[in-house]
Amino acid sequence: MASPVDASPTGHASGLGPHRRKRTTFSRGQLLELERVFAARPYPDIGTREHLAQVTCLPEAKIQLFLHSVFGYRGVVLFPWQARLYDRDVASAAPEKAENPAGHGSKEVKGKTHTYYQVLIDARDCPHISQRSQTEAVTFLANHDDSRALYAIPGLDYVSHEDILPYTSTDQVPIQHELFERFLLYDQTKAPPFVARETLRAWQEKNHPWLELSDVHRETTENIRVTVIPFYMGMREAQNSHVYWWRYCIRLENLDSDVVQLRERHWRIFSLSGTLETVRGRGVVGREPVLSKEQPAFQYSSHVSLQASSGHMWGTFRFERPDGSHFDVRIPPFSLESNKDEKTPPSGLHW
């Protein structure tokens, strides 16, 4: 399995020049309710989030500016994705199946439609979340002439609808990101007031195959929930063979109050060519994150390449409790599928 590869960024968000900062418009009552809820539940569930959306009087169908309810950063929604969520925690009670290349013995899992959003992260918040979530996690294959294997767009993320806490602002440029003013135009006559520029529409259309979020896989073991989102990145030719690349984003969430620490990963990677690879290692992306009540989640991205157009991945994470005991958390099996109508992967930002 490919480890994170020299994902050199295209550049860092350096702000958009001097802009007069204005405060977000919450009433005193709204602020008191937000403080009360977060003091009682630093990691609010979906019911709590819906309650807060009602308190702030912002219909979720018109979300643009938001606070991430888990990682706490400010962001703006660019456009939505309709994904299929395969949640093994709510799978129908079916007899256990024998182990197969798609993963360990499991229940039949039916997908349901779930909304995710493509968002920009405020550059001012990136330093505060870098220990819990990668801010350069959305990567693309570089072109054949580029010495880098991958390049990244800093501050681009995917956010589930349930992680959104919407807010409003009177600032015409409320988010500091180098792409904000290239993608969005403020129009006070509109509701919401930020309108997509033609550059955003063209960029979305041009890069759609490599941005598209289609399947989400989720499973909980001993109150540790693992969510996996795979993305197909394209194909490259190397040494007279085709190499297919995928990016996968993983989020680990501690749903309990007990502190645990991730110590090891164990992957099994099945390729359509008939090979089965086993990969073991310490931590993930060079880290062994601690999941606690105060910081219950960790999110990262990595990459895998196969010499076949499809395959499967599954495995376990080994966690350690404060008393030194260990337990294994299942990684839900997920497919690695290539696009049948593949076009050339992007070789840079397309406007």
Coordinates of C-alpha atoms in Angstrom, one line a residue:
M1 CA 0.0 0.0 0.0
A2 CA 1.4 3.4 -0.9
S3 CA 2.2 5.6 2.1
P4 CA 1.5 9.3 1.9
V5 CA 3.5 10.5 -1.1
D6 CA 5.2 13.9 -1.5
A7 CA 2.0 15.8 -1.7
S8 CA 3.5 19.1 -2.4
P9 CA 0.9 21.9 -2.2
T10 CA 0.1 24.3 -5.0
G11 CA 0.5 27.1 -2.5
H12 CA -0.7 28.1 0.9
A13 CA -3.7 30.4 1.5
S14 CA -2.2 33.7 2.2
G15 CA -5.3 35.6 2.7
L16 CA -7.0 37.9 0.2
G17 CA -5.4 41.2 1.2
P18 CA -6.7 43.7 3.8
H19 CA -10.4 43.4 4.5
R20 CA -12.3 45.0 7.3
R21 CA -13.3 42.2 9.7
K22 CA -16.9 42.1 11.0
R23 CA -18.4 40.0 13.7
T24 CA -20.8 37.2 13.1
T25 CA -24.3 38.2 13.9
F26 CA -25.6 36.1 16.8
S27 CA -28.0 37.5 19.3
R28 CA -27.2 37.2 23.0
G29 CA -29.8 34.4 23.4
Q30 CA -28.3 32.4 20.6
L31 CA -24.7 32.8 22.0
L32 CA -25.9 31.7 25.4
E33 CA -27.5 28.6 24.0
L34 CA -24.4 27.8 21.9
E35 CA -22.2 28.1 25.0
R36 CA -24.6 26.0 27.1
V37 CA -24.8 23.2 24.6
F38 CA -21.1 23.0 23.9
A39 CA -20.3 23.1 27.7
A40 CA -22.5 20.1 28.2
R41 CA -21.7 18.3 25.0
P42 CA -18.4 19.2 23.3
Y43 CA -19.3 16.6 20.7
P44 CA -22.9 17.2 19.8
D45 CA -25.0 14.5 18.2
I46 CA -27.2 15.1 15.1
G47 CA -30.3 15.9 17.3
T48 CA -28.3 18.6 19.1
R49 CA -27.0 20.0 15.8
E50 CA -30.5 20.3 14.4
H51 CA -31.6 22.0 17.6
L52 CA -28.8 24.5 17.2
A53 CA -29.7 25.1 13.6
Q54 CA -33.2 26.0 14.7
V55 CA -31.9 28.3 17.5
T56 CA -29.7 30.2 15.1
C57 CA -32.7 30.5 12.7
L58 CA -30.7 29.3 9.7
P59 CA -32.5 26.8 7.5
E60 CA -30.0 24.0 6.7
A61 CA -31.1 24.0 3.0
K62 CA -29.4 27.4 2.7
I63 CA -26.2 26.7 4.4
Q64 CA -23.1 28.6 3.1
L65 CA -21.0 29.8 6.1
F66 CA -20.6 27.2 8.8
L67 CA -18.7 26.1 11.8
H68 CA -17.4 22.5 11.8
S69 CA -19.0 20.9 14.9
V70 CA -16.2 18.4 15.4
F71 CA -13.0 20.3 14.3
G72 CA -14.2 23.8 15.0
Y73 CA -13.0 25.6 11.9
R74 CA -14.9 28.2 9.9
G75 CA -15.7 27.3 6.3
V76 CA -17.9 28.0 3.3
V77 CA -19.8 25.5 1.2
L78 CA -19.0 25.4 -2.5
F79 CA -21.4 22.7 -3.6
P80 CA -23.0 19.5 -2.3
W81 CA -22.4 15.9 -3.1
Q82 CA -25.0 13.1 -2.8
A83 CA -23.2 10.0 -1.5
R84 CA -24.3 6.5 -0.6
L85 CA -23.6 5.8 3.1
Y86 CA -23.0 2.2 4.0
D87 CA -23.4 2.1 7.7
R88 CA -22.7 -1.3 9.2
D89 CA -24.0 -0.2 12.5
V90 CA -27.5 -0.1 11.2
A91 CA -27.2 -3.0 8.7
S92 CA -30.1 -5.4 8.5
A93 CA -29.8 -8.4 10.8
A94 CA -28.6 -11.0 8.4
P95 CA -26.6 -14.2 9.0
E96 CA -22.9 -13.8 9.1
K97 CA -21.2 -14.5 5.8
A98 CA -17.9 -16.2 5.3
E99 CA -14.9 -14.1 4.8
N100 CA -14.4 -13.0 1.2
P101 CA -12.1 -10.6 -0.7
A102 CA -14.4 -7.7 0.2
G103 CA -13.6 -8.0 3.9
H104 CA -14.2 -9.9 7.0
G105 CA -17.4 -11.8 7.6
S106 CA -20.2 -9.3 7.7
K107 CA -23.8 -8.4 7.5
E108 CA -25.5 -7.3 4.3
V109 CA -25.2 -3.5 4.2
K110 CA -27.6 -1.3 2.2
G111 CA -26.6 2.2 1.3
K112 CA -28.7 5.3 1.9
T113 CA -28.4 8.7 0.4
H114 CA -26.4 11.2 2.6
T115 CA -25.3 14.8 1.9
Y116 CA -21.7 15.9 2.0
Y117 CA -20.4 19.3 1.1
Q118 CA -17.2 20.5 -0.8
V119 CA -15.9 23.3 1.4
L120 CA -13.1 25.8 1.8
I121 CA -11.5 26.0 5.3
D122 CA -10.6 29.5 6.7
A123 CA -6.8 29.7 6.6
R124 CA -6.8 31.4 10.0
D125 CA -8.1 28.2 11.6
C126 CA -5.7 25.7 9.9
P127 CA -2.9 26.0 12.5
H128 CA -5.4 25.1 15.2
I129 CA -6.8 22.0 13.6
S130 CA -3.6 20.5 12.0
Q131 CA -3.1 18.1 14.9
R132 CA -6.6 16.6 14.5
S133 CA -7.3 16.9 10.8
Q134 CA -5.1 17.3 7.7
T135 CA -5.7 20.6 5.9
E136 CA -4.0 19.4 2.7
A137 CA -5.9 16.1 2.4
V138 CA -7.5 16.6 -1.0
T139 CA -4.8 15.5 -3.4
F140 CA -4.5 15.0 -7.2
L141 CA -2.2 13.1 -9.5
A142 CA 0.4 15.4 -11.0
N143 CA 1.0 15.2 -14.8
H144 CA 3.7 13.0 -16.3
D145 CA 6.2 15.9 -16.6
D146 CA 5.9 16.9 -12.9
S147 CA 8.6 15.5 -10.5
R148 CA 5.9 15.3 -7.8
A149 CA 3.7 12.2 -7.6
L150 CA 0.9 14.3 -6.1
Y151 CA -0.2 17.8 -5.5
A152 CA -2.6 19.1 -2.9
I153 CA -5.1 22.0 -2.7
P154 CA -4.7 23.5 0.8
G155 CA -7.8 24.1 2.8
L156 CA -10.2 22.0 0.7
D157 CA -12.4 19.5 2.6
Y158 CA -15.5 17.3 2.5
V159 CA -18.0 17.8 5.4
S160 CA -21.0 15.7 6.3
H161 CA -24.3 17.5 6.7
E162 CA -24.4 16.4 10.3
D163 CA -21.2 18.2 11.1
I164 CA -22.4 21.6 9.9
L165 CA -23.3 24.4 12.3
P166 CA -24.5 27.2 10.0
Y167 CA -24.0 30.9 10.8
T168 CA -24.3 34.3 9.1
S169 CA -21.9 37.2 8.7
T170 CA -22.1 40.7 7.4
D171 CA -18.6 40.5 6.1
Q172 CA -18.4 40.3 2.3
V173 CA -15.2 38.2 2.6
P174 CA -15.8 36.2 5.8
I175 CA -13.5 33.3 4.9
Q176 CA -9.8 33.8 4.3
H177 CA -8.8 31.4 1.5
E178 CA -6.9 32.2 -1.7
L179 CA -9.8 30.6 -3.7
F180 CA -12.7 32.4 -2.0
E181 CA -12.9 35.4 -4.2
R182 CA -12.1 33.4 -7.3
F183 CA -15.0 31.1 -6.6
L184 CA -17.6 33.2 -4.9
L185 CA -19.1 36.6 -5.4
Y186 CA -21.0 38.6 -2.7
D187 CA -24.5 39.7 -3.8
Q188 CA -26.5 41.2 -1.0
T189 CA -29.8 40.7 -3.0
K190 CA -29.4 37.0 -2.8
A191 CA -30.2 34.6 0.0
P192 CA -27.7 33.1 0.7
P193 CA -25.6 36.1 -0.4
F194 CA -22.6 34.3 -2.0
V195 CA -23.0 33.4 -5.6
A196 CA -20.9 30.9 -7.6
R197 CA -18.6 32.5 -10.2
E198 CA -18.2 31.0 -13.6
T199 CA -14.7 29.9 -12.5
L200 CA -16.2 27.7 -9.8
R201 CA -18.6 26.1 -12.2
A202 CA -15.9 25.5 -14.7
W203 CA -13.5 24.1 -12.1
Q204 CA -16.1 21.8 -10.7
E205 CA -17.0 20.5 -14.2
K206 CA -13.4 20.0 -15.2
N207 CA -12.3 18.2 -12.1
H208 CA -15.6 16.4 -11.3
P209 CA -14.2 12.8 -11.8
W210 CA -11.4 13.4 -9.3
L211 CA -13.5 15.3 -6.7
E212 CA -16.6 13.2 -6.8
L213 CA -17.6 11.6 -3.5
S214 CA -19.9 8.7 -4.1
D215 CA -19.5 6.0 -1.4
V216 CA -19.0 6.4 2.4
H217 CA -18.4 3.4 4.7
R218 CA -18.9 3.4 8.5
E219 CA -18.6 0.9 11.3
T220 CA -18.3 1.1 15.1
T221 CA -16.3 -1.2 17.4
E222 CA -16.2 -0.7 21.1
N223 CA -17.4 2.9 20.8
I224 CA -14.8 3.8 18.2
R225 CA -16.4 4.7 14.9
V226 CA -14.4 4.5 11.7
T227 CA -15.6 6.3 8.6
V228 CA -13.9 5.7 5.2
I229 CA -14.4 7.6 2.0
P230 CA -12.4 6.3 -1.1
F231 CA -11.7 8.5 -4.1
Y232 CA -10.4 7.4 -7.5
M233 CA -7.5 9.6 -8.7
G234 CA -6.7 8.2 -12.1
M235 CA -4.3 5.9 -13.9
R236 CA -0.6 6.3 -14.8
E237 CA 1.7 4.2 -17.0
A238 CA 4.9 3.0 -15.3
Q239 CA 7.4 0.5 -16.6
N240 CA 5.0 -0.7 -19.4
S241 CA 2.1 -1.3 -17.0
H242 CA -0.9 0.6 -15.8
V243 CA -1.0 1.8 -12.2
Y244 CA -4.3 2.9 -10.7
W245 CA -4.4 5.3 -7.8
W246 CA -6.9 6.0 -5.1
R247 CA -7.0 8.4 -2.2
Y248 CA -8.9 7.4 1.0
C249 CA -10.0 9.6 3.8
I250 CA -10.5 8.0 7.3
R251 CA -12.1 9.6 10.3
L252 CA -11.7 8.0 13.8
E253 CA -14.2 9.0 16.4
N254 CA -14.4 8.1 20.1
L255 CA -18.0 8.0 21.1
D256 CA -17.2 7.2 24.7
S257 CA -15.6 9.3 27.5
D258 CA -12.7 6.9 28.0
V259 CA -9.3 8.0 26.6
V260 CA -7.8 5.7 24.0
Q261 CA -4.7 5.9 21.8
L262 CA -4.2 4.5 18.3
R263 CA -1.1 2.3 18.2
E264 CA -1.1 0.1 15.1
R265 CA -2.8 -0.3 11.7
H266 CA -3.3 -3.6 9.9
W267 CA -4.5 -3.5 6.3
R268 CA -5.4 -6.2 3.8
I269 CA -5.5 -5.1 0.1
F270 CA -7.0 -7.3 -2.5
S271 CA -6.4 -6.6 -6.2
L272 CA -8.5 -7.7 -9.1
S273 CA -5.2 -9.1 -10.5
G274 CA -5.5 -11.8 -7.8
T275 CA -2.9 -10.5 -5.3
L276 CA -3.6 -10.1 -1.6
E277 CA -1.2 -7.8 0.3
T278 CA -1.0 -7.4 4.1
V279 CA 0.4 -4.2 5.6
R280 CA 1.2 -3.6 9.3
G281 CA 2.6 -0.5 10.9
R282 CA 2.8 1.9 13.8
G283 CA 0.1 4.5 13.9
V284 CA -1.2 6.4 10.8
V285 CA 0.6 9.0 8.7
G286 CA 3.4 9.1 11.3
R287 CA 1.1 9.8 14.3
E288 CA -0.5 7.8 17.1
P289 CA -3.5 10.1 17.9
V290 CA -5.1 10.2 21.3
L291 CA -9.0 10.3 21.3
S292 CA -10.5 11.8 24.4
K293 CA -13.8 13.5 25.4
E294 CA -12.2 16.9 24.7
Q295 CA -10.7 15.9 21.3
P296 CA -12.8 12.9 20.2
A297 CA -11.9 12.7 16.5
F298 CA -8.9 12.4 14.2
Q299 CA -9.0 12.6 10.4
Y300 CA -6.4 11.8 7.8
S301 CA -5.9 10.8 4.2
S302 CA -3.6 8.3 2.5
H303 CA -3.1 6.7 -0.9
V304 CA -3.0 3.2 -2.4
S305 CA -2.0 2.1 -5.9
L306 CA -2.8 -1.2 -7.7
Q307 CA -1.8 -2.7 -11.0
A308 CA -5.4 -3.5 -11.6
S309 CA -8.5 -1.4 -12.3
S310 CA -10.3 -2.4 -9.1
G311 CA -9.8 -4.1 -5.7
H312 CA -10.9 -4.0 -2.0
M313 CA -9.4 -2.9 1.3
W314 CA -10.3 -3.7 4.9
G315 CA -8.5 -4.2 8.2
T316 CA -8.2 -3.1 11.8
F317 CA -6.8 -0.4 14.0
R318 CA -5.3 -1.4 17.4
F319 CA -6.0 0.9 20.2
E320 CA -4.6 1.1 23.7
R321 CA -6.5 1.9 26.9
P322 CA -4.9 3.9 29.9
D323 CA -4.4 0.6 31.8
G324 CA -2.2 -0.8 28.9
S325 CA -4.8 -3.2 27.5
H326 CA -5.4 -3.3 23.8
F327 CA -8.4 -3.8 21.5
D328 CA -8.9 -4.0 17.7
V329 CA -11.3 -1.8 15.8
R330 CA -12.6 -2.9 12.5
I331 CA -12.1 -0.8 9.4
P332 CA -15.2 -1.3 7.2
P333 CA -14.4 -3.0 3.9
F334 CA -14.6 -0.8 0.9
S335 CA -14.2 -1.1 -2.9
L336 CA -11.5 0.5 -5.0
E337 CA -13.2 1.2 -8.4
S338 CA -11.9 3.1 -11.4
N339 CA -13.9 5.2 -13.7
K340 CA -14.9 3.4 -16.8
D341 CA -15.1 6.6 -18.9
E342 CA -11.8 7.8 -17.6
K343 CA -10.4 11.1 -18.8
T344 CA -6.9 12.5 -18.2
P345 CA -6.4 13.4 -14.5
P346 CA -5.9 17.1 -13.9
S347 CA -2.4 18.5 -14.1
G348 CA -3.0 21.6 -12.1
L349 CA -5.7 24.0 -11.1
H350 CA -8.1 24.5 -14.0
W351 CA -10.0 27.8 -14.2

